[in-house]
């Protein structure tokens, strides 16, 4: 819900301030795609080194992010 509210606010702000929304949308889409692809490659690489422990490491990282959000 918080991510959706953040995206809604960003969309309104961009709509009010930027006249060429198509250009901004393309930049945001390409950036998201590159970051997602990079994360998938990094995850695959780490999985090769950590083997079965990669799921445990991923779970711990998600817990840490969750605790950071509440702190």
mmCIF file of N, CA and C in Angstrom:
data_model
loop_
_atom_site.group_PDB
_atom_site.id
_atom_site.type_symbol
_atom_site.label_atom_id
_atom_site.label_comp_id
_atom_site.label_asym_id
_atom_site.label_seq_id
_atom_site.Cartn_x
_atom_site.Cartn_y
_atom_site.Cartn_z
ATOM 1 N N UNK A 1 0.828 -1.191 0.000
ATOM 2 C CA UNK A 1 0.000 0.000 0.000
ATOM 3 C C UNK A 1 0.868 1.249 0.000
ATOM 4 N N UNK A 2 1.944 1.235 0.783
ATOM 5 C CA UNK A 2 2.818 2.413 0.858
ATOM 6 C C UNK A 2 3.490 2.673 -0.487
ATOM 7 N N UNK A 3 3.875 1.619 -1.188
ATOM 8 C CA UNK A 3 4.499 1.806 -2.495
ATOM 9 C C UNK A 3 3.507 2.399 -3.479
ATOM 10 N N UNK A 4 2.278 1.944 -3.445
ATOM 11 C CA UNK A 4 1.254 2.481 -4.343
ATOM 12 C C UNK A 4 0.976 3.943 -4.045
ATOM 13 N N UNK A 5 0.937 4.307 -2.780
ATOM 14 C CA UNK A 5 0.706 5.700 -2.412
ATOM 15 C C UNK A 5 1.880 6.569 -2.858
ATOM 16 N N UNK A 6 3.086 6.056 -2.730
ATOM 17 C CA UNK A 6 4.270 6.773 -3.166
ATOM 18 C C UNK A 6 4.244 6.971 -4.683
ATOM 19 N N UNK A 7 3.895 5.937 -5.416
ATOM 20 C CA UNK A 7 3.812 6.034 -6.876
ATOM 21 C C UNK A 7 2.707 7.005 -7.296
ATOM 22 N N UNK A 8 1.607 7.017 -6.575
ATOM 23 C CA UNK A 8 0.517 7.937 -6.876
ATOM 24 C C UNK A 8 0.967 9.386 -6.708
ATOM 25 N N UNK A 9 1.650 9.653 -5.602
ATOM 26 C CA UNK A 9 2.161 11.010 -5.354
ATOM 27 C C UNK A 9 3.189 11.436 -6.387
ATOM 28 N N UNK A 10 4.054 10.512 -6.761
ATOM 29 C CA UNK A 10 5.054 10.802 -7.783
ATOM 30 C C UNK A 10 4.382 11.078 -9.121
ATOM 31 N N UNK A 11 3.376 10.304 -9.462
ATOM 32 C CA UNK A 11 2.658 10.508 -10.715
ATOM 33 C C UNK A 11 1.973 11.860 -10.774
ATOM 34 N N UNK A 12 1.357 12.264 -9.681
ATOM 35 C CA UNK A 12 0.712 13.575 -9.656
ATOM 36 C C UNK A 12 1.759 14.677 -9.793
ATOM 37 N N UNK A 13 2.856 14.543 -9.061
ATOM 38 C CA UNK A 13 3.915 15.555 -9.134
ATOM 39 C C UNK A 13 4.508 15.673 -10.526
ATOM 40 N N UNK A 14 4.785 14.546 -11.143
ATOM 41 C CA UNK A 14 5.326 14.573 -12.501
ATOM 42 C C UNK A 14 4.309 15.144 -13.489
ATOM 43 N N UNK A 15 3.063 14.812 -13.298
ATOM 44 C CA UNK A 15 2.028 15.317 -14.188
ATOM 45 C C UNK A 15 1.885 16.827 -14.110
ATOM 46 N N UNK A 16 2.096 17.373 -12.924
ATOM 47 C CA UNK A 16 1.979 18.819 -12.755
ATOM 48 C C UNK A 16 3.224 19.567 -13.226
ATOM 49 N N UNK A 17 4.388 18.950 -13.090
ATOM 50 C CA UNK A 17 5.636 19.661 -13.351
ATOM 51 C C UNK A 17 6.257 19.400 -14.713
ATOM 52 N N UNK A 18 6.015 18.245 -15.282
ATOM 53 C CA UNK A 18 6.704 17.845 -16.506
ATOM 54 C C UNK A 18 5.720 17.872 -17.672
ATOM 55 N N UNK A 19 6.151 18.467 -18.776
ATOM 56 C CA UNK A 19 5.270 18.532 -19.932
ATOM 57 C C UNK A 19 5.421 17.313 -20.844
ATOM 58 N N UNK A 20 6.599 16.696 -20.858
ATOM 59 C CA UNK A 20 6.841 15.548 -21.741
ATOM 60 C C UNK A 20 6.848 14.261 -20.916
ATOM 61 N N UNK A 21 5.660 13.781 -20.573
ATOM 62 C CA UNK A 21 5.547 12.603 -19.710
ATOM 63 C C UNK A 21 6.032 11.330 -20.383
ATOM 64 N N UNK A 22 5.887 11.219 -21.688
ATOM 65 C CA UNK A 22 6.324 10.008 -22.377
ATOM 66 C C UNK A 22 7.823 9.789 -22.177
ATOM 67 N N UNK A 23 8.604 10.847 -22.304
ATOM 68 C CA UNK A 23 10.063 10.772 -22.106
ATOM 69 C C UNK A 23 10.387 10.309 -20.678
ATOM 70 N N UNK A 24 9.726 10.874 -19.691
ATOM 71 C CA UNK A 24 9.958 10.498 -18.293
ATOM 72 C C UNK A 24 9.546 9.048 -18.056
ATOM 73 N N UNK A 25 8.422 8.632 -18.618
ATOM 74 C CA UNK A 25 7.962 7.244 -18.450
ATOM 75 C C UNK A 25 8.953 6.259 -19.067
ATOM 76 N N UNK A 26 9.515 6.611 -20.215
ATOM 77 C CA UNK A 26 10.512 5.741 -20.847
ATOM 78 C C UNK A 26 11.755 5.633 -19.977
ATOM 79 N N UNK A 27 12.211 6.747 -19.420
ATOM 80 C CA UNK A 27 13.388 6.726 -18.547
ATOM 81 C C UNK A 27 13.129 5.856 -17.314
ATOM 82 N N UNK A 28 11.977 6.027 -16.690
ATOM 83 C CA UNK A 28 11.644 5.241 -15.502
ATOM 84 C C UNK A 28 11.541 3.758 -15.859
ATOM 85 N N UNK A 29 10.918 3.438 -16.981
ATOM 86 C CA UNK A 29 10.783 2.040 -17.400
ATOM 87 C C UNK A 29 12.115 1.393 -17.698
ATOM 88 N N UNK A 30 12.987 2.102 -18.416
ATOM 89 C CA UNK A 30 14.307 1.548 -18.745
ATOM 90 C C UNK A 30 15.139 1.366 -17.469
ATOM 91 N N UNK A 31 15.083 2.347 -16.582
ATOM 92 C CA UNK A 31 15.823 2.236 -15.319
ATOM 93 C C UNK A 31 15.335 1.042 -14.500
ATOM 94 N N UNK A 32 14.035 0.873 -14.388
ATOM 95 C CA UNK A 32 13.474 -0.269 -13.645
ATOM 96 C C UNK A 32 13.883 -1.589 -14.283
ATOM 97 N N UNK A 33 13.868 -1.649 -15.619
ATOM 98 C CA UNK A 33 14.247 -2.884 -16.307
ATOM 99 C C UNK A 33 15.720 -3.210 -16.084
ATOM 100 N N UNK A 34 16.581 -2.204 -16.161
ATOM 101 C CA UNK A 34 18.016 -2.429 -15.956
ATOM 102 C C UNK A 34 18.290 -2.873 -14.521
ATOM 103 N N UNK A 35 17.653 -2.226 -13.562
ATOM 104 C CA UNK A 35 17.875 -2.602 -12.162
ATOM 105 C C UNK A 35 17.351 -4.007 -11.877
ATOM 106 N N UNK A 36 16.201 -4.364 -12.456
ATOM 107 C CA UNK A 36 15.648 -5.709 -12.273
ATOM 108 C C UNK A 36 16.572 -6.753 -12.879
ATOM 109 N N UNK A 37 17.041 -6.496 -14.101
ATOM 110 C CA UNK A 37 17.950 -7.423 -14.771
ATOM 111 C C UNK A 37 19.249 -7.579 -13.988
ATOM 112 N N UNK A 38 19.786 -6.472 -13.489
ATOM 113 C CA UNK A 38 21.014 -6.518 -12.689
ATOM 114 C C UNK A 38 20.798 -7.328 -11.412
ATOM 115 N N UNK A 39 19.655 -7.126 -10.767
ATOM 116 C CA UNK A 39 19.344 -7.892 -9.564
ATOM 117 C C UNK A 39 19.214 -9.381 -9.838
ATOM 118 N N UNK A 40 18.630 -9.721 -10.985
ATOM 119 C CA UNK A 40 18.502 -11.134 -11.336
ATOM 120 C C UNK A 40 19.867 -11.754 -11.614
ATOM 121 N N UNK A 41 20.727 -11.031 -12.312
ATOM 122 C CA UNK A 41 22.079 -11.546 -12.571
ATOM 123 C C UNK A 41 22.872 -11.704 -11.273
ATOM 124 N N UNK A 42 22.782 -10.703 -10.403
ATOM 125 C CA UNK A 42 23.489 -10.777 -9.120
ATOM 126 C C UNK A 42 22.953 -11.922 -8.268
ATOM 127 N N UNK A 43 21.636 -12.099 -8.264
ATOM 128 C CA UNK A 43 21.043 -13.206 -7.514
ATOM 129 C C UNK A 43 21.493 -14.557 -8.045
ATOM 130 N N UNK A 44 21.568 -14.695 -9.352
ATOM 131 C CA UNK A 44 22.036 -15.941 -9.960
ATOM 132 C C UNK A 44 23.496 -16.204 -9.606
ATOM 133 N N UNK A 45 24.303 -15.155 -9.646
ATOM 134 C CA UNK A 45 25.719 -15.291 -9.307
ATOM 135 C C UNK A 45 25.900 -15.683 -7.842
ATOM 136 N N UNK A 46 25.172 -15.018 -6.961
ATOM 137 C CA UNK A 46 25.274 -15.350 -5.540
ATOM 138 C C UNK A 46 24.760 -16.760 -5.256
ATOM 139 N N UNK A 47 23.735 -17.183 -5.973
ATOM 140 C CA UNK A 47 23.203 -18.532 -5.781
ATOM 141 C C UNK A 47 24.255 -19.586 -6.118
ATOM 142 N N UNK A 48 25.069 -19.331 -7.124
ATOM 143 C CA UNK A 48 26.123 -20.283 -7.478
ATOM 144 C C UNK A 48 27.151 -20.423 -6.370
ATOM 145 N N UNK A 49 27.440 -19.311 -5.676
ATOM 146 C CA UNK A 49 28.441 -19.365 -4.604
ATOM 147 C C UNK A 49 27.861 -19.885 -3.288
ATOM 148 N N UNK A 50 26.602 -19.567 -3.018
ATOM 149 C CA UNK A 50 26.008 -19.925 -1.734
ATOM 150 C C UNK A 50 25.213 -21.219 -1.787
ATOM 151 N N UNK A 51 24.960 -21.762 -2.946
ATOM 152 C CA UNK A 51 24.164 -22.972 -3.196
ATOM 153 C C UNK A 51 22.849 -22.924 -2.414
ATOM 154 N N UNK A 52 22.620 -23.889 -1.540
ATOM 155 C CA UNK A 52 21.337 -23.970 -0.848
ATOM 156 C C UNK A 52 21.165 -22.869 0.190
ATOM 157 N N UNK A 53 22.245 -22.263 0.629
ATOM 158 C CA UNK A 53 22.158 -21.210 1.656
ATOM 159 C C UNK A 53 21.626 -19.900 1.093
ATOM 160 N N UNK A 54 21.520 -19.792 -0.222
ATOM 161 C CA UNK A 54 21.059 -18.540 -0.824
ATOM 162 C C UNK A 54 19.640 -18.193 -0.387
ATOM 163 N N UNK A 55 18.795 -19.191 -0.193
ATOM 164 C CA UNK A 55 17.440 -18.928 0.274
ATOM 165 C C UNK A 55 17.462 -18.385 1.695
ATOM 166 N N UNK A 56 18.341 -18.904 2.515
ATOM 167 C CA UNK A 56 18.459 -18.421 3.883
ATOM 168 C C UNK A 56 18.974 -16.979 3.890
ATOM 169 N N UNK A 57 19.982 -16.712 3.091
ATOM 170 C CA UNK A 57 20.523 -15.350 3.005
ATOM 171 C C UNK A 57 19.455 -14.389 2.499
ATOM 172 N N UNK A 58 18.699 -14.781 1.481
ATOM 173 C CA UNK A 58 17.622 -13.947 0.958
ATOM 174 C C UNK A 58 16.558 -13.669 2.009
ATOM 175 N N UNK A 59 16.196 -14.684 2.769
ATOM 176 C CA UNK A 59 15.222 -14.507 3.837
ATOM 177 C C UNK A 59 15.718 -13.563 4.918
ATOM 178 N N UNK A 60 16.982 -13.704 5.291
ATOM 179 C CA UNK A 60 17.562 -12.813 6.307
ATOM 180 C C UNK A 60 17.581 -11.377 5.796
ATOM 181 N N UNK A 61 17.933 -11.184 4.526
ATOM 182 C CA UNK A 61 17.941 -9.833 3.964
ATOM 183 C C UNK A 61 16.544 -9.220 3.968
ATOM 184 N N UNK A 62 15.525 -10.017 3.642
ATOM 185 C CA UNK A 62 14.159 -9.504 3.688
ATOM 186 C C UNK A 62 13.748 -9.125 5.107
ATOM 187 N N UNK A 63 14.153 -9.916 6.075
ATOM 188 C CA UNK A 63 13.865 -9.592 7.472
ATOM 189 C C UNK A 63 14.553 -8.286 7.867
ATOM 190 N N UNK A 64 15.811 -8.127 7.459
ATOM 191 C CA UNK A 64 16.538 -6.904 7.805
ATOM 192 C C UNK A 64 15.899 -5.669 7.169
ATOM 193 N N UNK A 65 15.460 -5.800 5.938
ATOM 194 C CA UNK A 65 14.777 -4.679 5.284
ATOM 195 C C UNK A 65 13.481 -4.363 6.027
ATOM 196 N N UNK A 66 12.747 -5.386 6.418
ATOM 197 C CA UNK A 66 11.511 -5.179 7.179
ATOM 198 C C UNK A 66 11.775 -4.496 8.506
ATOM 199 N N UNK A 67 12.785 -4.925 9.230
ATOM 200 C CA UNK A 67 13.112 -4.281 10.513
ATOM 201 C C UNK A 67 13.566 -2.847 10.282
ATOM 202 N N UNK A 68 14.301 -2.594 9.224
ATOM 203 C CA UNK A 68 14.764 -1.242 8.918
ATOM 204 C C UNK A 68 13.580 -0.322 8.629
ATOM 205 N N UNK A 69 12.558 -0.868 7.963
ATOM 206 C CA UNK A 69 11.384 -0.053 7.656
ATOM 207 C C UNK A 69 10.634 0.356 8.931
ATOM 208 N N UNK A 70 10.627 -0.510 9.933
ATOM 209 C CA UNK A 70 9.927 -0.212 11.163
ATOM 210 C C UNK A 70 10.761 0.607 12.137
ATOM 211 N N UNK A 71 12.069 0.608 11.953
ATOM 212 C CA UNK A 71 12.948 1.333 12.899
ATOM 213 C C UNK A 71 13.101 2.781 12.517
#
